[in-house]
PDB file of C-alpha atoms in Angstrom:
ATOM      1  CA  MET A   3       1.038 -16.325  12.092  1.00  0.00           C
ATOM      2  CA  LYS A   4       2.674 -15.793   8.699  1.00  0.00           C
ATOM      3  CA  VAL A   5       2.661 -12.331   7.146  1.00  0.00           C
ATOM      4  CA  ALA A   6       3.758 -11.520   3.592  1.00  0.00           C
ATOM      5  CA  ILE A   7       4.777  -7.909   2.965  1.00  0.00           C
ATOM      6  CA  ILE A   8       5.199  -6.707  -0.596  1.00  0.00           C
ATOM      7  CA  GLY A   9       7.325  -3.588  -0.859  1.00  0.00           C
ATOM      8  CA  ALA A  10       8.875  -4.356   2.518  1.00  0.00           C
ATOM      9  CA  THR A  11      11.432  -1.532   2.493  1.00  0.00           C
ATOM     10  CA  SER A  12       8.857   1.248   2.156  1.00  0.00           C
ATOM     11  CA  GLY A  13       8.401   3.556   5.128  1.00  0.00           C
ATOM     12  CA  ILE A  14       4.968   2.313   6.178  1.00  0.00           C
ATOM     13  CA  ALA A  15       5.672  -1.362   5.427  1.00  0.00           C
ATOM     14  CA  LYS A  16       8.757  -1.382   7.639  1.00  0.00           C
ATOM     15  CA  GLU A  17       6.738  -0.110  10.588  1.00  0.00           C
ATOM     16  CA  VAL A  18       4.026  -2.710  10.040  1.00  0.00           C
ATOM     17  CA  ALA A  19       6.673  -5.426   9.885  1.00  0.00           C
ATOM     18  CA  LYS A  20       8.073  -4.267  13.239  1.00  0.00           C
ATOM     19  CA  ILE A  21       4.665  -4.720  14.853  1.00  0.00           C
ATOM     20  CA  TYR A  22       4.305  -8.271  13.591  1.00  0.00           C
ATOM     21  CA  ALA A  23       7.912  -9.128  14.413  1.00  0.00           C
ATOM     22  CA  ALA A  24       7.299  -8.118  18.041  1.00  0.00           C
ATOM     23  CA  ARG A  25       4.329 -10.498  18.015  1.00  0.00           C
ATOM     24  CA  GLY A  26       6.610 -13.350  16.938  1.00  0.00           C
ATOM     25  CA  ALA A  27       5.177 -13.686  13.441  1.00  0.00           C
ATOM     26  CA  ALA A  28       6.915 -15.417  10.541  1.00  0.00           C
ATOM     27  CA  LEU A  29       7.578 -12.825   7.836  1.00  0.00           C
ATOM     28  CA  PHE A  30       7.945 -13.101   4.072  1.00  0.00           C
ATOM     29  CA  LEU A  31       9.436  -9.904   2.679  1.00  0.00           C
ATOM     30  CA  VAL A  32       9.566  -8.798  -0.945  1.00  0.00           C
ATOM     31  CA  ALA A  33      11.572  -5.803  -2.168  1.00  0.00           C
ATOM     32  CA  ARG A  34      13.966  -4.904  -4.959  1.00  0.00           C
ATOM     33  CA  ASP A  35      16.848  -3.344  -2.982  1.00  0.00           C
ATOM     34  CA  GLY A  36      18.931  -6.090  -1.381  1.00  0.00           C
ATOM     35  CA  GLU A  37      20.960  -3.794   0.883  1.00  0.00           C
ATOM     36  CA  LYS A  38      17.875  -2.116   2.319  1.00  0.00           C
ATOM     37  CA  LEU A  39      16.239  -5.500   2.784  1.00  0.00           C
ATOM     38  CA  ASP A  40      19.323  -6.754   4.658  1.00  0.00           C
ATOM     39  CA  SER A  41      18.922  -3.926   7.144  1.00  0.00           C
ATOM     40  CA  VAL A  42      15.188  -4.543   7.534  1.00  0.00           C
ATOM     41  CA  GLU A  43      15.740  -8.264   8.056  1.00  0.00           C
ATOM     42  CA  ARG A  44      18.343  -7.740  10.798  1.00  0.00           C
ATOM     43  CA  ASP A  45      16.075  -5.332  12.611  1.00  0.00           C
ATOM     44  CA  LEU A  46      13.065  -7.652  12.472  1.00  0.00           C
ATOM     45  CA  ARG A  47      15.009 -10.643  13.731  1.00  0.00           C
ATOM     46  CA  ALA A  48      16.241  -8.544  16.668  1.00  0.00           C
ATOM     47  CA  ARG A  49      12.648  -7.554  17.415  1.00  0.00           C
ATOM     48  CA  GLY A  50      11.523 -11.153  17.765  1.00  0.00           C
ATOM     49  CA  ALA A  51      10.335 -12.349  14.359  1.00  0.00           C
ATOM     50  CA  GLN A  52       9.925 -16.125  14.398  1.00  0.00           C
ATOM     51  CA  GLN A  53      11.261 -16.368  10.858  1.00  0.00           C
ATOM     52  CA  VAL A  54      12.228 -13.948   8.108  1.00  0.00           C
ATOM     53  CA  GLU A  55      12.156 -15.088   4.493  1.00  0.00           C
ATOM     54  CA  ARG A  56      13.063 -12.688   1.716  1.00  0.00           C
ATOM     55  CA  TYR A  57      12.549 -12.398  -2.006  1.00  0.00           C
ATOM     56  CA  LEU A  58      14.242  -9.856  -4.270  1.00  0.00           C
ATOM     57  CA  ALA A  59      12.210  -8.695  -7.233  1.00  0.00           C
ATOM     58  CA  ASP A  60      11.391  -5.684  -9.363  1.00  0.00           C
ATOM     59  CA  LEU A  61       7.631  -5.602  -8.837  1.00  0.00           C
ATOM     60  CA  SER A  62       7.051  -3.759 -12.098  1.00  0.00           C
ATOM     61  CA  ASP A  63       7.981  -7.021 -13.845  1.00  0.00           C
ATOM     62  CA  LEU A  64       4.645  -8.844 -13.884  1.00  0.00           C
ATOM     63  CA  SER A  65       6.281 -12.046 -15.130  1.00  0.00           C
ATOM     64  CA  LEU A  66       7.797 -12.487 -11.647  1.00  0.00           C
ATOM     65  CA  HIS A  67       4.510 -12.339  -9.758  1.00  0.00           C
ATOM     66  CA  ASP A  68       3.592 -16.013  -9.978  1.00  0.00           C
ATOM     67  CA  ALA A  69       6.989 -16.928  -8.535  1.00  0.00           C
ATOM     68  CA  ILE A  70       6.589 -14.419  -5.695  1.00  0.00           C
ATOM     69  CA  VAL A  71       3.223 -15.816  -4.649  1.00  0.00           C
ATOM     70  CA  SER A  72       4.517 -19.374  -4.961  1.00  0.00           C
ATOM     71  CA  ALA A  73       7.531 -18.560  -2.769  1.00  0.00           C
ATOM     72  CA  ALA A  74       5.252 -17.044  -0.121  1.00  0.00           C
ATOM     73  CA  GLY A  75       3.516 -20.399   0.196  1.00  0.00           C
ATOM     74  CA  SER A  76      -0.103 -21.368   0.803  1.00  0.00           C
ATOM     75  CA  ALA A  77      -0.233 -20.879   4.570  1.00  0.00           C
ATOM     76  CA  VAL A  78      -0.113 -17.067   4.609  1.00  0.00           C
ATOM     77  CA  ASP A  79      -2.461 -15.433   7.096  1.00  0.00           C
ATOM     78  CA  VAL A  80      -1.938 -11.795   6.119  1.00  0.00           C
ATOM     79  CA  VAL A  81      -0.687 -10.163   2.930  1.00  0.00           C
ATOM     80  CA  LEU A  82       0.198  -6.467   2.891  1.00  0.00           C
ATOM     81  CA  VAL A  83       0.717  -4.948  -0.564  1.00  0.00           C
ATOM     82  CA  ALA A  84       2.591  -1.723   0.082  1.00  0.00           C
ATOM     83  CA  HIS A  85       4.754  -0.901  -2.936  1.00  0.00           C
ATOM     84  CA  GLY A  86       4.433   2.127  -5.151  1.00  0.00           C
ATOM     85  CA  VAL A  87       6.006   5.332  -6.413  1.00  0.00           C
ATOM     86  CA  LEU A  88       4.935   8.972  -6.187  1.00  0.00           C
ATOM     87  CA  PRO A  89       6.008  10.719  -9.396  1.00  0.00           C
ATOM     88  CA  GLU A  90       6.613  14.464  -9.366  1.00  0.00           C
ATOM     89  CA  GLN A  91       3.610  15.510 -11.436  1.00  0.00           C
ATOM     90  CA  SER A  92       5.212  18.485 -13.164  1.00  0.00           C
ATOM     91  CA  LYS A  93       8.054  16.288 -14.396  1.00  0.00           C
ATOM     92  CA  VAL A  94       5.754  13.735 -16.024  1.00  0.00           C
ATOM     93  CA  ASP A  95       3.098  16.088 -17.406  1.00  0.00           C
ATOM     94  CA  ASN A  96       4.603  15.929 -20.891  1.00  0.00           C
ATOM     95  CA  ASP A  97       6.078  12.447 -20.660  1.00  0.00           C
ATOM     96  CA  ALA A  98       3.425   9.937 -21.640  1.00  0.00           C
ATOM     97  CA  GLN A  99       5.698   6.943 -21.092  1.00  0.00           C
ATOM     98  CA  ALA A 100       6.591   8.051 -17.569  1.00  0.00           C
ATOM     99  CA  GLN A 101       2.897   8.427 -16.779  1.00  0.00           C
ATOM    100  CA  VAL A 102       2.139   4.949 -18.050  1.00  0.00           C
ATOM    101  CA  GLU A 103       5.036   3.434 -16.114  1.00  0.00           C
ATOM    102  CA  ALA A 104       3.906   5.114 -12.892  1.00  0.00           C
ATOM    103  CA  PHE A 105       0.344   3.912 -13.426  1.00  0.00           C
ATOM    104  CA  GLU A 106       1.495   0.376 -14.141  1.00  0.00           C
ATOM    105  CA  LEU A 107       3.554   0.184 -10.948  1.00  0.00           C
ATOM    106  CA  ASN A 108       0.931   1.803  -8.715  1.00  0.00           C
ATOM    107  CA  ALA A 109      -2.112   0.073 -10.202  1.00  0.00           C
ATOM    108  CA  THR A 110      -1.413  -2.757 -12.641  1.00  0.00           C
ATOM    109  CA  SER A 111       1.322  -4.443 -10.602  1.00  0.00           C
ATOM    110  CA  VAL A 112      -0.712  -4.078  -7.401  1.00  0.00           C
ATOM    111  CA  ILE A 113      -3.781  -5.637  -9.011  1.00  0.00           C
ATOM    112  CA  SER A 114      -1.642  -8.405 -10.498  1.00  0.00           C
ATOM    113  CA  LEU A 115      -0.275  -9.411  -7.096  1.00  0.00           C
ATOM    114  CA  VAL A 116      -3.555  -9.013  -5.229  1.00  0.00           C
ATOM    115  CA  ALA A 117      -5.338 -11.166  -7.803  1.00  0.00           C
ATOM    116  CA  ARG A 118      -2.811 -13.961  -7.377  1.00  0.00           C
ATOM    117  CA  PHE A 119      -2.852 -13.879  -3.578  1.00  0.00           C
ATOM    118  CA  ALA A 120      -6.648 -13.754  -3.683  1.00  0.00           C
ATOM    119  CA  THR A 121      -6.769 -17.018  -5.606  1.00  0.00           C
ATOM    120  CA  VAL A 122      -4.516 -18.708  -3.030  1.00  0.00           C
ATOM    121  CA  MET A 123      -6.467 -17.421  -0.053  1.00  0.00           C
ATOM    122  CA  GLU A 124      -9.803 -18.202  -1.647  1.00  0.00           C
ATOM    123  CA  ALA A 125      -8.680 -21.808  -2.020  1.00  0.00           C
ATOM    124  CA  GLN A 126      -7.546 -22.008   1.617  1.00  0.00           C
ATOM    125  CA  ARG A 127     -10.740 -20.166   2.667  1.00  0.00           C
ATOM    126  CA  SER A 128      -9.011 -17.881   5.125  1.00  0.00           C
ATOM    127  CA  GLY A 129      -6.759 -14.859   5.381  1.00  0.00           C
ATOM    128  CA  VAL A 130      -6.609 -11.092   5.044  1.00  0.00           C
ATOM    129  CA  ILE A 131      -5.262  -9.075   2.138  1.00  0.00           C
ATOM    130  CA  ALA A 132      -4.430  -5.469   3.022  1.00  0.00           C
ATOM    131  CA  VAL A 133      -3.674  -2.997   0.243  1.00  0.00           C
ATOM    132  CA  ILE A 134      -2.254   0.479   0.704  1.00  0.00           C
ATOM    133  CA  GLY A 135      -4.223   2.897  -1.431  1.00  0.00           C
ATOM    134  CA  SER A 136      -4.372   6.653  -0.876  1.00  0.00           C
ATOM    135  CA  VAL A 137      -6.768   9.536  -0.338  1.00  0.00           C
ATOM    136  CA  ALA A 138      -5.330  10.765  -3.647  1.00  0.00           C
ATOM    137  CA  GLY A 139      -7.553   8.196  -5.348  1.00  0.00           C
ATOM    138  CA  ASP A 140     -10.737   9.869  -4.148  1.00  0.00           C
ATOM    139  CA  ARG A 141     -10.594  12.702  -6.676  1.00  0.00           C
ATOM    140  CA  GLY A 142      -8.315  13.599  -9.536  1.00  0.00           C
ATOM    141  CA  ARG A 143      -6.324  16.766  -8.819  1.00  0.00           C
ATOM    142  CA  ARG A 144      -3.882  18.843 -10.820  1.00  0.00           C
ATOM    143  CA  SER A 145      -1.009  18.166  -8.422  1.00  0.00           C
ATOM    144  CA  ASN A 146      -1.050  14.352  -8.569  1.00  0.00           C
ATOM    145  CA  TYR A 147      -3.526  13.024 -11.118  1.00  0.00           C
ATOM    146  CA  VAL A 148      -1.208  10.267 -12.388  1.00  0.00           C
ATOM    147  CA  TYR A 149      -0.713   8.850  -8.892  1.00  0.00           C
ATOM    148  CA  GLY A 150      -4.337   9.509  -7.948  1.00  0.00           C
ATOM    149  CA  SER A 151      -5.760   7.777 -11.010  1.00  0.00           C
ATOM    150  CA  ALA A 152      -3.786   4.630 -10.192  1.00  0.00           C
ATOM    151  CA  LYS A 153      -5.029   4.642  -6.608  1.00  0.00           C
ATOM    152  CA  ALA A 154      -8.591   5.159  -7.844  1.00  0.00           C
ATOM    153  CA  ALA A 155      -8.259   2.061 -10.017  1.00  0.00           C
ATOM    154  CA  VAL A 156      -6.977   0.045  -7.068  1.00  0.00           C
ATOM    155  CA  HIS A 157      -9.895   1.243  -4.932  1.00  0.00           C
ATOM    156  CA  ALA A 158     -12.492   0.172  -7.499  1.00  0.00           C
ATOM    157  CA  TYR A 159     -10.772  -3.180  -7.985  1.00  0.00           C
ATOM    158  CA  CYS A 160     -10.644  -3.871  -4.251  1.00  0.00           C
ATOM    159  CA  ASP A 161     -14.323  -3.026  -3.808  1.00  0.00           C
ATOM    160  CA  GLY A 162     -15.308  -5.629  -6.358  1.00  0.00           C
ATOM    161  CA  LEU A 163     -12.832  -8.294  -5.274  1.00  0.00           C
ATOM    162  CA  ARG A 164     -13.855  -7.900  -1.633  1.00  0.00           C
ATOM    163  CA  SER A 165     -17.396  -8.965  -2.510  1.00  0.00           C
ATOM    164  CA  ARG A 166     -16.126 -12.072  -4.255  1.00  0.00           C
ATOM    165  CA  LEU A 167     -13.744 -13.095  -1.472  1.00  0.00           C
ATOM    166  CA  SER A 168     -16.234 -12.639   1.355  1.00  0.00           C
ATOM    167  CA  ALA A 169     -17.975 -15.874   0.390  1.00  0.00           C
ATOM    168  CA  ALA A 170     -14.727 -17.750   1.093  1.00  0.00           C
ATOM    169  CA  GLY A 171     -14.098 -16.078   4.452  1.00  0.00           C
ATOM    170  CA  VAL A 172     -11.260 -13.939   3.084  1.00  0.00           C
ATOM    171  CA  SER A 173     -11.134 -10.241   3.952  1.00  0.00           C
ATOM    172  CA  LEU A 174      -9.766  -7.429   1.812  1.00  0.00           C
ATOM    173  CA  VAL A 175      -8.758  -4.266   3.658  1.00  0.00           C
ATOM    174  CA  LEU A 176      -8.080  -1.078   1.699  1.00  0.00           C
ATOM    175  CA  ILE A 177      -5.914   1.384   3.606  1.00  0.00           C
ATOM    176  CA  LYS A 178      -6.179   5.024   2.526  1.00  0.00           C
ATOM    177  CA  PRO A 179      -3.494   7.092   4.238  1.00  0.00           C
ATOM    178  CA  GLY A 180      -3.384  10.852   4.037  1.00  0.00           C
ATOM    179  CA  TRP A 181      -0.062  12.657   4.110  1.00  0.00           C
ATOM    180  CA  VAL A 182       2.714  10.569   5.661  1.00  0.00           C
ATOM    181  CA  ASP A 183       6.282  11.677   6.338  1.00  0.00           C
ATOM    182  CA  THR A 184       8.212   8.975   4.465  1.00  0.00           C
ATOM    183  CA  PRO A 185      10.958   8.925   1.820  1.00  0.00           C
ATOM    184  CA  MET A 186       8.185   8.862  -0.809  1.00  0.00           C
ATOM    185  CA  THR A 187       7.115  12.371   0.215  1.00  0.00           C
ATOM    186  CA  ILE A 188      10.594  13.779   0.751  1.00  0.00           C
ATOM    187  CA  ARG A 189      10.028  16.476  -1.904  1.00  0.00           C
ATOM    188  CA  SER A 190       6.766  17.647  -0.334  1.00  0.00           C
ATOM    189  CA  LYS A 191       6.585  20.657   1.944  1.00  0.00           C
ATOM    190  CA  LYS A 192       5.445  19.325   5.317  1.00  0.00           C
ATOM    191  CA  ASN A 193       2.599  20.756   7.382  1.00  0.00           C
ATOM    192  CA  ALA A 194       0.564  19.821  10.463  1.00  0.00           C
ATOM    193  CA  LEU A 195      -1.411  17.156   8.578  1.00  0.00           C
ATOM    194  CA  TYR A 196       1.678  15.003   7.991  1.00  0.00           C
ATOM    195  CA  VAL A 197       2.060  12.061  10.377  1.00  0.00           C
ATOM    196  CA  HIS A 198       4.840   9.580  11.013  1.00  0.00           C
ATOM    197  CA  PRO A 199       4.567   6.095   9.480  1.00  0.00           C
ATOM    198  CA  GLU A 200       4.479   4.471  12.942  1.00  0.00           C
ATOM    199  CA  ALA A 201       0.995   5.919  13.501  1.00  0.00           C
ATOM    200  CA  ILE A 202      -0.204   4.598  10.138  1.00  0.00           C
ATOM    201  CA  ALA A 203       1.262   1.164  10.891  1.00  0.00           C
ATOM    202  CA  ARG A 204      -0.669   0.915  14.144  1.00  0.00           C
ATOM    203  CA  GLY A 205      -3.847   1.808  12.288  1.00  0.00           C
ATOM    204  CA  ILE A 206      -3.129  -0.835   9.659  1.00  0.00           C
ATOM    205  CA  GLU A 207      -2.665  -3.524  12.300  1.00  0.00           C
ATOM    206  CA  LYS A 208      -6.003  -2.605  13.902  1.00  0.00           C
ATOM    207  CA  ALA A 209      -7.764  -2.569  10.526  1.00  0.00           C
ATOM    208  CA  ILE A 210      -6.406  -6.033   9.734  1.00  0.00           C
ATOM    209  CA  GLU A 211      -7.458  -7.383  13.137  1.00  0.00           C
ATOM    210  CA  ARG A 212     -10.953  -5.959  12.687  1.00  0.00           C
ATOM    211  CA  ARG A 213     -11.111  -7.034   9.043  1.00  0.00           C
ATOM    212  CA  SER A 214     -12.312  -3.577   8.109  1.00  0.00           C
ATOM    213  CA  ALA A 215     -13.254  -2.790   4.519  1.00  0.00           C
ATOM    214  CA  THR A 216     -11.897   0.693   3.784  1.00  0.00           C
ATOM    215  CA  VAL A 217      -9.974   2.657   6.402  1.00  0.00           C
ATOM    216  CA  TYR A 218      -8.754   6.247   6.242  1.00  0.00           C
ATOM    217  CA  LEU A 219      -5.620   6.918   8.300  1.00  0.00           C
ATOM    218  CA  PRO A 220      -5.583   9.033  10.332  1.00  0.00           C
ATOM    219  CA  GLY A 221      -9.367   8.896  10.591  1.00  0.00           C
ATOM    220  CA  TYR A 222      -9.907  12.592  10.022  1.00  0.00           C
ATOM    221  CA  TRP A 223      -8.903  12.119   6.379  1.00  0.00           C
ATOM    222  CA  ARG A 224     -12.301  10.544   5.740  1.00  0.00           C
ATOM    223  CA  TRP A 225     -13.873  13.964   6.297  1.00  0.00           C
ATOM    224  CA  ILE A 226     -11.172  15.928   4.485  1.00  0.00           C
ATOM    225  CA  SER A 227     -11.549  13.616   1.511  1.00  0.00           C
ATOM    226  CA  LEU A 228     -15.332  13.919   1.603  1.00  0.00           C
ATOM    227  CA  LEU A 229     -15.034  17.703   1.461  1.00  0.00           C
ATOM    228  CA  VAL A 230     -12.649  17.521  -1.505  1.00  0.00           C
ATOM    229  CA  ARG A 231     -15.041  15.202  -3.353  1.00  0.00           C
ATOM    230  CA  LEU A 232     -17.953  17.582  -2.761  1.00  0.00           C
ATOM    231  CA  LEU A 233     -16.172  20.690  -4.017  1.00  0.00           C
ATOM    232  CA  PRO A 234     -17.284  21.970  -7.446  1.00  0.00           C
ATOM    233  CA  ALA A 235     -14.850  21.064 -10.221  1.00  0.00           C
ATOM    234  CA  ARG A 236     -13.960  24.743 -10.799  1.00  0.00           C
ATOM    235  CA  LEU A 237     -12.588  24.896  -7.257  1.00  0.00           C
ATOM    236  CA  VAL A 238     -10.486  21.718  -7.483  1.00  0.00           C
ATOM    237  CA  ARG A 239      -7.494  23.199  -9.276  1.00  0.00           C
ATOM    238  CA  PHE A 240      -4.825  22.300  -6.712  1.00  0.00           C
TER     239      PHE A 240
END
């Protein structure tokens, strides 16, 4: 099995990579920080990865995406797109450019890569593309509407693309984590709803194996998110 992981140094992606390394998979890792990727690579080889290929790239640069997909090769069984950034909303409220840049990384660059991998997998008529979205995309909220709007765009895109790919035997899995204790959320005050990335990684592996469509992780976030969506707009001011 060959697994491509985009954003391989992120908290959740690293845990997913560990699972596949222990299964003896060949891994293709993409990240922008070479030192962090060195550490990840050493760990995955020690855990039993059959092969570890790496590619350094700033994923916000869309001109590099064709080269990334080409380097991954045509025999990829699973692609996990896991990169992104969580801007501190109050710091970008009055910075239009920062909002656009955050949206482009969290939505535009994700769609760009997914679209390219989809074309490859559609041609080979097999494979699974897993994309990390977020419960934040289920409703715009004062505290994270820039991040949430990008995740909402990714959700809508994946819903449509999934229908197209199903005819070719390719599955698209959208992962919607709730609050996860990773470096991305280091500024957030933690509470009982936060989980460790290892738990999310196990859920992602199961979702990929089952070729699920949209999966909330942990599962109780499906109901929390439903409640938030049903609240009257005047009450959603958090």
